[in-house]
mmCIF file of C-alpha atoms (C1' of nucleotides) in Angstrom:
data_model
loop_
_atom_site.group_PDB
_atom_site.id
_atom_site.type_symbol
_atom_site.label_atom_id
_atom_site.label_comp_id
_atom_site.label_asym_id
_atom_site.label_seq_id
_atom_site.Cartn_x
_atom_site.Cartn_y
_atom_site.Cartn_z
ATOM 1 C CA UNK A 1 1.265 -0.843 -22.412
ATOM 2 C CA UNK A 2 2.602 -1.615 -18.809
ATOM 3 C CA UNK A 3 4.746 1.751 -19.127
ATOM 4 C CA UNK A 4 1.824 4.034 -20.095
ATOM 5 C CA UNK A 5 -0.374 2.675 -17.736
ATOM 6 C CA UNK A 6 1.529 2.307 -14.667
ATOM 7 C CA UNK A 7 3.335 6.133 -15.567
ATOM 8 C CA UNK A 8 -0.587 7.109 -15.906
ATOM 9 C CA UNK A 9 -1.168 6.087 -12.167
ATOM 10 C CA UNK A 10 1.501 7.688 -10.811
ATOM 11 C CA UNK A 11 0.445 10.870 -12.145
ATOM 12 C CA UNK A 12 -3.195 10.526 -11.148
ATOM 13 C CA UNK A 13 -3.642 7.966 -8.428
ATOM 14 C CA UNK A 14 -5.893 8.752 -5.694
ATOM 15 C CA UNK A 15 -4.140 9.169 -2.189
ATOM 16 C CA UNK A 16 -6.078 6.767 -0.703
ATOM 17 C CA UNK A 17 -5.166 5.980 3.128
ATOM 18 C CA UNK A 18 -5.091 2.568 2.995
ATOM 19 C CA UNK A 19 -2.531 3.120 -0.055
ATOM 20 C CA UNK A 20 -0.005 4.951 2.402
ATOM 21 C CA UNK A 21 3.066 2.775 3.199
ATOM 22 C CA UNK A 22 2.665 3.169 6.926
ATOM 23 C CA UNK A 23 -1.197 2.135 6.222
ATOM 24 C CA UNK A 24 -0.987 -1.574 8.578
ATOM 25 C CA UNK A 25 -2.275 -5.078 6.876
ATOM 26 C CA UNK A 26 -4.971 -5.113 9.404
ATOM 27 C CA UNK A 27 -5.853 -1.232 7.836
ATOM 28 C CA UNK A 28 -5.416 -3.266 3.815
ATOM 29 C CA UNK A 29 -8.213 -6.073 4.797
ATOM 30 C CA UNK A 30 -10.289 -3.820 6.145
ATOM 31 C CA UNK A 31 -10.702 -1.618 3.252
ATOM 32 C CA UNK A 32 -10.686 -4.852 0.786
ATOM 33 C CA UNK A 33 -13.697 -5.897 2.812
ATOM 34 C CA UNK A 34 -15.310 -2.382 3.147
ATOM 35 C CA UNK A 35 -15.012 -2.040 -0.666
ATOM 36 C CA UNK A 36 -16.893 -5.115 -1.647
ATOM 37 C CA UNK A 37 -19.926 -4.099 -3.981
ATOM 38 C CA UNK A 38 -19.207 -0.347 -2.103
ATOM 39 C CA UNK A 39 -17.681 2.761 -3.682
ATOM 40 C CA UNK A 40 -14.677 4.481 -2.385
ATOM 41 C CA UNK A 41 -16.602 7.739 -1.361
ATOM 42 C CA UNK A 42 -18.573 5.793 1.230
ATOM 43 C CA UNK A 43 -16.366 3.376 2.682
ATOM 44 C CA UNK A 44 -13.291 6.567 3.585
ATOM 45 C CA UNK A 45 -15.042 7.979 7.054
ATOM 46 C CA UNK A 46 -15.914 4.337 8.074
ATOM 47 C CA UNK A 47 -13.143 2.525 7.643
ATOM 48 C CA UNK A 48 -11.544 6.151 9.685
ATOM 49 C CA UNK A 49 -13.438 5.243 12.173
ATOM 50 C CA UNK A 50 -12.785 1.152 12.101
ATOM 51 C CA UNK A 51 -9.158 2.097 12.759
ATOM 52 C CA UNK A 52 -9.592 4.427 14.804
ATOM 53 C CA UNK A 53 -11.440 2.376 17.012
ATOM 54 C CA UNK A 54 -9.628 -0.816 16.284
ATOM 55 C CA UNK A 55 -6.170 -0.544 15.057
ATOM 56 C CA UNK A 56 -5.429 -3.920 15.245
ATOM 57 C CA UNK A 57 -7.105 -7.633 14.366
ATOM 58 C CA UNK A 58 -7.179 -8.295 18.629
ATOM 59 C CA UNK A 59 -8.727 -4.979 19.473
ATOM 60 C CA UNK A 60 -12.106 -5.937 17.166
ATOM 61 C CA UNK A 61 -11.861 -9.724 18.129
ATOM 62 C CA UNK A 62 -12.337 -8.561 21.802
ATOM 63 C CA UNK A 63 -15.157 -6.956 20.791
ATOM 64 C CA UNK A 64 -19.087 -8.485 20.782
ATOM 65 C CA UNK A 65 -19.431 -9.202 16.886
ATOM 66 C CA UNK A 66 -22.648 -6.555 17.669
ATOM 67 C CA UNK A 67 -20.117 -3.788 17.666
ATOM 68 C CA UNK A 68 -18.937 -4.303 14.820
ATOM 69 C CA UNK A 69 -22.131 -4.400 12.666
ATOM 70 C CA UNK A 70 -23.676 -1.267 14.537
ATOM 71 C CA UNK A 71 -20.295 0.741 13.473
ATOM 72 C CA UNK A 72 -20.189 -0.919 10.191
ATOM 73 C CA UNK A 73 -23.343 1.445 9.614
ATOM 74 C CA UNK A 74 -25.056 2.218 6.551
ATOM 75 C CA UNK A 75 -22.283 0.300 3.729
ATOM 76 C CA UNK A 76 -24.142 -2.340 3.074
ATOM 77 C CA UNK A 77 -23.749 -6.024 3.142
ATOM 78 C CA UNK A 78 -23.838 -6.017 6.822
ATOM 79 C CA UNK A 79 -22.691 -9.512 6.385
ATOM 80 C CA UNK A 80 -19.252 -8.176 5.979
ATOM 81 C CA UNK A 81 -18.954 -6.538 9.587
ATOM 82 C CA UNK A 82 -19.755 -10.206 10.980
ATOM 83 C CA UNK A 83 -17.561 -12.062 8.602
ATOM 84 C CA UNK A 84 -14.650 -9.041 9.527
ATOM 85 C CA UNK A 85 -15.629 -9.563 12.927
ATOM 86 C CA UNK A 86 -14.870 -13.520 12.706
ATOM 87 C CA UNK A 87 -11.711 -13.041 10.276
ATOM 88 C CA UNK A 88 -10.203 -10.489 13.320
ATOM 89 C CA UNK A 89 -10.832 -13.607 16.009
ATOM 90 C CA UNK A 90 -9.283 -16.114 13.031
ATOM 91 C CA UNK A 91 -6.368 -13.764 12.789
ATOM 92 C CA UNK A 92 -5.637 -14.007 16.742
ATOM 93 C CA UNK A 93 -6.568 -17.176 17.206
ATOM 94 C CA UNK A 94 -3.980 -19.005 13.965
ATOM 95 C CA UNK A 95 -1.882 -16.184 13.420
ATOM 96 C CA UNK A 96 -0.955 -14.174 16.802
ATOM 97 C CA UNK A 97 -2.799 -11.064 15.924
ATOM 98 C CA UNK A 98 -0.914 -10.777 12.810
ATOM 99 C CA UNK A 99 -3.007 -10.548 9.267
ATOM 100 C CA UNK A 100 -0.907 -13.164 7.448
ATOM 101 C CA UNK A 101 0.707 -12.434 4.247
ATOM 102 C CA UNK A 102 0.258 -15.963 1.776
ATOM 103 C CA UNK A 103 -3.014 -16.304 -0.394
ATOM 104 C CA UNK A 104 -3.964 -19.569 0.757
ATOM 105 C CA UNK A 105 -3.683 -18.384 4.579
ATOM 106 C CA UNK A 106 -5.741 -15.054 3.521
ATOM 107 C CA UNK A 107 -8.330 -17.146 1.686
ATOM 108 C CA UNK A 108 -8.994 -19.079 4.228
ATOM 109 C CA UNK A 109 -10.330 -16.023 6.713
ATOM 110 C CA UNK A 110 -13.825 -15.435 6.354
ATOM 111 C CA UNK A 111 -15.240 -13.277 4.134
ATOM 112 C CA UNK A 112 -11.946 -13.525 2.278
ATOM 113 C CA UNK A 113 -12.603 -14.747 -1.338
ATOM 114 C CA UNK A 114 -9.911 -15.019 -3.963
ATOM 115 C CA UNK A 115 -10.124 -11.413 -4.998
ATOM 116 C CA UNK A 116 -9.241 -10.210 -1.484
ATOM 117 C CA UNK A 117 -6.689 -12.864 -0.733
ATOM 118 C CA UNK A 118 -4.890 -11.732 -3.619
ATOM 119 C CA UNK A 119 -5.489 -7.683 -3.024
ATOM 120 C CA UNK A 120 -3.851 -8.326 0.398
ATOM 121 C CA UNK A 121 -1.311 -10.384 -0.477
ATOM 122 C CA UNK A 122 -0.104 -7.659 -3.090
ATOM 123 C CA UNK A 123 -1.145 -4.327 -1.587
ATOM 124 C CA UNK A 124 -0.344 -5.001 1.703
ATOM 125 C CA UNK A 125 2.880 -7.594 1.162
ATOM 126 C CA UNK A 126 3.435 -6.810 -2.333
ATOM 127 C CA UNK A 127 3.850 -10.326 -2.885
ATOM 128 C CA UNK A 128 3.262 -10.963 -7.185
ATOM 129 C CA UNK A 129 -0.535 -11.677 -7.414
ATOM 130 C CA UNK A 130 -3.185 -11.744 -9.469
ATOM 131 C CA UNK A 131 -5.988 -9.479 -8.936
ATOM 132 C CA UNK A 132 -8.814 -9.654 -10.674
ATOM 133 C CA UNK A 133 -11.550 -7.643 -9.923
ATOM 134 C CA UNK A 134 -14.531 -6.201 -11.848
ATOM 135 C CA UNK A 135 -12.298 -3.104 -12.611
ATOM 136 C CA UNK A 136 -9.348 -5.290 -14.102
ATOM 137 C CA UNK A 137 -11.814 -7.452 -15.996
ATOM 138 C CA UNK A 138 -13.708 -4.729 -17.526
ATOM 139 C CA UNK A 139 -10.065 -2.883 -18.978
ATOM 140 C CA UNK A 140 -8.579 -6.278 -19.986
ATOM 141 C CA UNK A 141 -12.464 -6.606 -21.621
ATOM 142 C CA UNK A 142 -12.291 -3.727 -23.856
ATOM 143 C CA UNK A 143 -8.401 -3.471 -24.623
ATOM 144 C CA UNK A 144 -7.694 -6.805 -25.247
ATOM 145 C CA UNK A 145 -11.060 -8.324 -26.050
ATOM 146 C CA UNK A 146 -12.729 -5.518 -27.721
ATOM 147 C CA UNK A 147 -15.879 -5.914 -25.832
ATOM 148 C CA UNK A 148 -18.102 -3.238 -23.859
ATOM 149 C CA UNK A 149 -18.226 -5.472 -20.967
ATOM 150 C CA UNK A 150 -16.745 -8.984 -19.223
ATOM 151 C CA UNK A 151 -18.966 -12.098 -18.947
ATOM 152 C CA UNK A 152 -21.268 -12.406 -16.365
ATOM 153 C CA UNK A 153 -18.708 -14.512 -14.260
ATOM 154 C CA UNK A 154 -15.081 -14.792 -14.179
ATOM 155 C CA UNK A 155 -13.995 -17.554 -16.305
ATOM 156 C CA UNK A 156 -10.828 -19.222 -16.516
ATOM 157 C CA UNK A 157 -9.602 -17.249 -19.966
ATOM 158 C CA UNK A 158 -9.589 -13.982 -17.814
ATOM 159 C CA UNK A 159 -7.509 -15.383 -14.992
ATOM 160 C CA UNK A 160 -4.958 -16.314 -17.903
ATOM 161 C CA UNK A 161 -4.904 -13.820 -19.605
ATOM 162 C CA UNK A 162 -4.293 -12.052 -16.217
ATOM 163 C CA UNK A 163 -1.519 -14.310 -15.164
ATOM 164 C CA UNK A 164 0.391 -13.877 -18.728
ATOM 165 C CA UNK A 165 -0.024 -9.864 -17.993
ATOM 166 C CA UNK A 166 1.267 -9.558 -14.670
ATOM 167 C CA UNK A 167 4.839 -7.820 -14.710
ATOM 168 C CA UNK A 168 7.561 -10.928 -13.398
ATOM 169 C CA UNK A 169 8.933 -8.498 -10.559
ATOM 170 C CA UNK A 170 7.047 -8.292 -7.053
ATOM 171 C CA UNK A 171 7.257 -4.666 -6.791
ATOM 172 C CA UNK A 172 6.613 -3.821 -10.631
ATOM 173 C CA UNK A 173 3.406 -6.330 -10.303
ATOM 174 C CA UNK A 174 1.876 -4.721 -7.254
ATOM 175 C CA UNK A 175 1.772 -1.438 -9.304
ATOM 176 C CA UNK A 176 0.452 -2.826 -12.711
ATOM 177 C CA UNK A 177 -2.588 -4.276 -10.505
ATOM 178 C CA UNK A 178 -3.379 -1.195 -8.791
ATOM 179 C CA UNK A 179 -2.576 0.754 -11.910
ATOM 180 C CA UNK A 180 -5.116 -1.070 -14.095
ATOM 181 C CA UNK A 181 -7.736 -1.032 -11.178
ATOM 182 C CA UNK A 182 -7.263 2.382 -10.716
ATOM 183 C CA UNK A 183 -7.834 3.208 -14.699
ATOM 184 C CA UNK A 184 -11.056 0.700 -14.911
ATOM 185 C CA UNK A 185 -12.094 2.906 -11.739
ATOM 186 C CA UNK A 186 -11.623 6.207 -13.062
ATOM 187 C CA UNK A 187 -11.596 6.077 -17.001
ATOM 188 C CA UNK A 188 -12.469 3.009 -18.157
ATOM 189 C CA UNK A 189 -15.547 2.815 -16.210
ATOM 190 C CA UNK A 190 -18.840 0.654 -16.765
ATOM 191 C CA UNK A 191 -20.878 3.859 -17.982
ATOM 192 C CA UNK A 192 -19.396 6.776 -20.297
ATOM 193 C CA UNK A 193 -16.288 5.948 -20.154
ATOM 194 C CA UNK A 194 -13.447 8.806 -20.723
ATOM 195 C CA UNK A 195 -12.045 7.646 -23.392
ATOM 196 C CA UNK A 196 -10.266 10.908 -24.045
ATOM 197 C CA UNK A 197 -8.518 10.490 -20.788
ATOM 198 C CA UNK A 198 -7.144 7.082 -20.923
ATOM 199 C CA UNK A 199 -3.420 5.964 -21.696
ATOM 200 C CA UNK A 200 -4.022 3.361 -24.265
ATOM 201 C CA UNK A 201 -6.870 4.318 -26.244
ATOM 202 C CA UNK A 202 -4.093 4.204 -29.291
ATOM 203 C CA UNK A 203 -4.572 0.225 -28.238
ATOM 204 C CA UNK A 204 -7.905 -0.324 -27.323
ATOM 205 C CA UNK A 205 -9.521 -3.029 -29.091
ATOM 206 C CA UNK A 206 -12.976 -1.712 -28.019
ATOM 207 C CA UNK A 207 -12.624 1.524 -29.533
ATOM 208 C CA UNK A 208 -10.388 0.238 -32.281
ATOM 209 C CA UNK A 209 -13.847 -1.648 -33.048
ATOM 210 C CA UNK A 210 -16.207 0.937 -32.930
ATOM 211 C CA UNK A 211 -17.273 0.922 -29.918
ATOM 212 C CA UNK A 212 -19.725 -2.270 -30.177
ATOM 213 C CA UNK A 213 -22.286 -2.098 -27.451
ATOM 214 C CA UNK A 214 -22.371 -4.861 -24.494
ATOM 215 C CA UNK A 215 -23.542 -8.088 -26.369
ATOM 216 C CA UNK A 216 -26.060 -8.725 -23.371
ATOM 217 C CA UNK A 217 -27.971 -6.686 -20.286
ATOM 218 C CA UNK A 218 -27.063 -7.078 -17.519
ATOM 219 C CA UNK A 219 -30.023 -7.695 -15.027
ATOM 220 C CA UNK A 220 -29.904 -5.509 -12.357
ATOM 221 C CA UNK A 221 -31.378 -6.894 -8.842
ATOM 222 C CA UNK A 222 -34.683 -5.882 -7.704
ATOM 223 C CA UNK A 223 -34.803 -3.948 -4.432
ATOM 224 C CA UNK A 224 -38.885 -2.600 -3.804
ATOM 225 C CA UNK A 225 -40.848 -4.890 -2.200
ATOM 226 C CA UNK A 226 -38.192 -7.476 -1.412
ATOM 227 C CA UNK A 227 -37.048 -9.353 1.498
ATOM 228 C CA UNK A 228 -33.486 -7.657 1.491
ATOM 229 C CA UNK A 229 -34.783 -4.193 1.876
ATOM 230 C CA UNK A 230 -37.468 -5.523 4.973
ATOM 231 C CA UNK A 231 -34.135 -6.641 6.137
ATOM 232 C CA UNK A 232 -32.530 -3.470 6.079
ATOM 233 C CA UNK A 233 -35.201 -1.783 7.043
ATOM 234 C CA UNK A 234 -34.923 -4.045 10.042
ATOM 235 C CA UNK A 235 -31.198 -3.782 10.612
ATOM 236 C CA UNK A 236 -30.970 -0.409 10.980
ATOM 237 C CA UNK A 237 -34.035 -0.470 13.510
ATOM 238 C CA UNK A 238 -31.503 -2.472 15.598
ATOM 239 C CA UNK A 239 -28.209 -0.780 15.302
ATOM 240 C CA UNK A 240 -29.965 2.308 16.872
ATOM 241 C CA UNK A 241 -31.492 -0.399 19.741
ATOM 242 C CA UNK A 242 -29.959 -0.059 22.749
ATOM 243 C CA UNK A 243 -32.273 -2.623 23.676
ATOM 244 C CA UNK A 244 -33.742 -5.621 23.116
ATOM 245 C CA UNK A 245 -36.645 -4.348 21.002
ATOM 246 C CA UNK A 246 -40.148 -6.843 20.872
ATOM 247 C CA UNK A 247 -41.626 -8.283 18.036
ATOM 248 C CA UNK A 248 -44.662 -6.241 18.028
ATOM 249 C CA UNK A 249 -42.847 -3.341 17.695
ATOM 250 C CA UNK A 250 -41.827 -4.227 14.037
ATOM 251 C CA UNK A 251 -45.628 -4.831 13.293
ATOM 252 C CA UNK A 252 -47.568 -1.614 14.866
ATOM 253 C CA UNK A 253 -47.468 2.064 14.028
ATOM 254 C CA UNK A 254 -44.542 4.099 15.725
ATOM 255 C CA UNK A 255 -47.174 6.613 16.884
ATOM 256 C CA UNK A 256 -48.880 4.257 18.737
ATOM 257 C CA UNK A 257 -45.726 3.000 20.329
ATOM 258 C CA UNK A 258 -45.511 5.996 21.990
ATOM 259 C CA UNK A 259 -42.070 6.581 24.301
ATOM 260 C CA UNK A 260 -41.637 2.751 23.937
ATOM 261 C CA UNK A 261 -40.092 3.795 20.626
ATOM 262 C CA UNK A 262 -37.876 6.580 21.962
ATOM 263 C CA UNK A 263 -34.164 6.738 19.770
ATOM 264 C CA UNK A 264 -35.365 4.210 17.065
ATOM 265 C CA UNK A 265 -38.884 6.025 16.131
ATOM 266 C CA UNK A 266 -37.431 6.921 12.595
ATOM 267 C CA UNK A 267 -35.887 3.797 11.628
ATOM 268 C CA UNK A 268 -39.396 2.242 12.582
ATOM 269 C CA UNK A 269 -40.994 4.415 10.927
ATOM 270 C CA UNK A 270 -39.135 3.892 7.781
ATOM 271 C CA UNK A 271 -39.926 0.199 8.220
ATOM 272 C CA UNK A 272 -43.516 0.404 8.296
ATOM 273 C CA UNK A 273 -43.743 2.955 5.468
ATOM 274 C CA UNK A 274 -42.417 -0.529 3.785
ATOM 275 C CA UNK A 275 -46.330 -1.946 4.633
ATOM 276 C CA UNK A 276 -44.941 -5.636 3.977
ATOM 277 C CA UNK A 277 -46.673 -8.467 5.022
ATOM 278 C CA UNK A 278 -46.140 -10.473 8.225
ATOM 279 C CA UNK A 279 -44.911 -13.266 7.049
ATOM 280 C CA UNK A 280 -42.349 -11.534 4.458
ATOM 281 C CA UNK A 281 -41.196 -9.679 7.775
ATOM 282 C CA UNK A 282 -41.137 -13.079 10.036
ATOM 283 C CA UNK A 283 -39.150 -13.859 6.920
ATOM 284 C CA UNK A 284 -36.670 -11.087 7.756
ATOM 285 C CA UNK A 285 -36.185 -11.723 10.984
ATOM 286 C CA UNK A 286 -35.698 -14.913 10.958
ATOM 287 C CA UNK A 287 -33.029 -14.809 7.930
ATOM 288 C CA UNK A 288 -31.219 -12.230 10.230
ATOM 289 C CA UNK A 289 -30.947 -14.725 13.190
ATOM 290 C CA UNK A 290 -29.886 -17.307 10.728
ATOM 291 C CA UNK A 291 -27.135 -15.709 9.437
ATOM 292 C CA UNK A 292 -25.887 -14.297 12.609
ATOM 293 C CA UNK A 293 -26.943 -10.890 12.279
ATOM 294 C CA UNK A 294 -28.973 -10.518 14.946
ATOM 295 C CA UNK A 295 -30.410 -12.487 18.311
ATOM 296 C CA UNK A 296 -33.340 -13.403 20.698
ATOM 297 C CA UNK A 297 -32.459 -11.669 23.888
ATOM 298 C CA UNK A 298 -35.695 -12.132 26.586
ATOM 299 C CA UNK A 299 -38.027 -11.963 23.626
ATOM 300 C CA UNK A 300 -36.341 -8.854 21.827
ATOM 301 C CA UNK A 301 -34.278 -8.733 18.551
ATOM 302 C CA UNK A 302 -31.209 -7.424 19.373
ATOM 303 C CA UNK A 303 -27.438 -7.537 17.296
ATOM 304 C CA UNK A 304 -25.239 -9.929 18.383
ATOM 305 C CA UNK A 305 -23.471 -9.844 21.919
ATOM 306 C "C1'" DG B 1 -24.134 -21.734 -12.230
ATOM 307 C "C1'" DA B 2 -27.670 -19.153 -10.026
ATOM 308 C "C1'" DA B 3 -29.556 -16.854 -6.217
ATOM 309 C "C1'" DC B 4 -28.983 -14.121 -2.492
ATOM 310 C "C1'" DC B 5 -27.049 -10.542 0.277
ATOM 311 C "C1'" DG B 6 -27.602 -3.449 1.277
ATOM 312 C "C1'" DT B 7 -27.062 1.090 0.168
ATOM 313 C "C1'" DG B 8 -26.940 5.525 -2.009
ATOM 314 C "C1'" DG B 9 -25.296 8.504 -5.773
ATOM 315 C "C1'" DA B 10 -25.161 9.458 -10.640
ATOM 316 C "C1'" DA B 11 -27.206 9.282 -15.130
ATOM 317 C "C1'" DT C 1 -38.654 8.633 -11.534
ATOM 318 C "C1'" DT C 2 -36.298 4.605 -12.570
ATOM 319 C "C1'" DT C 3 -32.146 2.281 -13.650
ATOM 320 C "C1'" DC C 4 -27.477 1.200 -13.094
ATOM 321 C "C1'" DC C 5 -23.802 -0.380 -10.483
ATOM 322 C "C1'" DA C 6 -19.769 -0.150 -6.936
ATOM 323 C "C1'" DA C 7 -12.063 -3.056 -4.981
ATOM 324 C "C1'" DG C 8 -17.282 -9.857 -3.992
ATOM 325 C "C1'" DG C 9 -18.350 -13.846 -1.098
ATOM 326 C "C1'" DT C 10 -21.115 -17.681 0.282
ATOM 327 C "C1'" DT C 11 -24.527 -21.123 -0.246
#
DNA sequence: GAACCGTGGAA
DNA sequence: TTTCCAAGGTT
């Protein structure tokens, strides 16, 4: 199993930059954070840009935290930029500039949850870790399981069974994890997966099974109407700010605005096409100063300085 | 454990 | 057009 699969990804692995070996640690957290809940495809000219920009932990820290969510652009989560942003001042601050290399010292960064401290730890130190992320689950699902799809949440089981998988050398491990990541990403995926393609459909328990559909749906979040797309809507208003922009100008018609909503017209625009109440967008704005995101600067919104 | 947090491409 | 879901983390 460990042979086919890992002999599979060395045939067919992406080249990934963050997969080179002269790719930095500071280069490996970024893209762990960048690829949280966002697909490859999006995340490559941003995180070019991130390191372009900021090759190292001390060159983002010295940065206003504002910086980094205007560049973190359109990927989502914004949360991430700030909690990158705060993980780069950690990183100077405890380690001397230098991403360090243990779990528990990863883990404790922000935005760094056990799936990243791990991913770090192995990709970037090749230290003998288990990863588990909703790739791995979903192949350890089906070929050892015989289920469409993992639980809702990570139990305990999975990390075992995990553990007991993982190859004992350092340097053999760090390829079986990005080996069976790679497959869950590219064959065995959560949708028609190519079963034809794959390196152990001979031992798949899923398709040895008949293929039994998922034994629940998943619920999928809602997105029109709610608070998290005023937000956006909001966000991106302010990334294009080079101001401090006033309240009223998230309540009133662009047109009417006139050249007081020069450079951010179409984001505005695109937020009151949304036509959601005041209170849901007080709401908004008030959940994006709470979390950081954004700041009262002489009565204007404004990201963080 | 559940809810919440963005975005865009594919099916 | 709507639904699904992508290298999760925090509260």
């Amino acid at each position: 199993m460990h042979h086919r699969i890992t002999g599979w990804f060395a045939a067919t692995a992406r080249e990934l930059p963050w997969r080179e070996p002269d790719c930095s640690a500071w280069g490996v957290l970024v893209s762990e954070v960048m690829l949280q809940q966002t697909p490859v495809v999006r995340v490559l000219p941003v995180w070019q840009e991130w390191l372009e920009r900021w090759p190292t932990p001390a060159g983002l820290a010295g940065e206003p935290a504002g910086e980094a969510v205007r560049s973190w652009g359109r990927l989502g989560y914004p949360r991430r930029a700030l909690r990158l942003h705060a993980a780069a001042a950690a990183i100077v601050r405890d380690h001397g500039g230098t991403v360090p290399g243990t779990f528990a010292e990863l883990l404790a960064l922000p935005g760094v949850g056990s799936y990243t401290a791990a991913a770090v730890a192995a990709f970037a130190y090749g230290r003998r870790e288990t990863v588990v992320d909703t790739n791995i689950r979903r192949v350890h699902a089906r070929l050892f399981s015989g289920v469409a799809l993992p639980s809702p949440s990570l139990s305990a089981t999975e990390m075992r069974l995990a553990a007991e998988l993982l190859p004992d050398d350092a340097g053999t491990s760090v390829r079986w994890n990005a080996a069976v990541m790679e497959l869950g990403a590219l064959v065995c995926t959560a949708r028609a997966p190519k079963c034809t393609d794959c390196p152990v459909r001979d031992s798949c328990a899923w398709l040895a099974a008949g293929e039994p559909p998922p034994s629940y749906v998943p619920k999928g979040q809602a997105w029109h109407g709610t608070d998290r797309q005023v937000r956006g809507a909001v966000l991106a208003v302010l990334r294009l700010a080079d101001s401090p922009v006033p309240p009223e100008m998230f309540q009133r018609e662009p047109a009417d605005l006139g050249f007081a909503a020069e450079g951010i017209g179409v984001p505005l625009a695109a937020l009151h096409r949304l036509n959601s109440a005041a209170e849901q967008l007080e709401r908004a704005l008030a959940g994006l100063l709470g979390d950081g995101l954004a700041e009262l600067h002489e009565g204007g919104y404004q990201l963080p300085a």
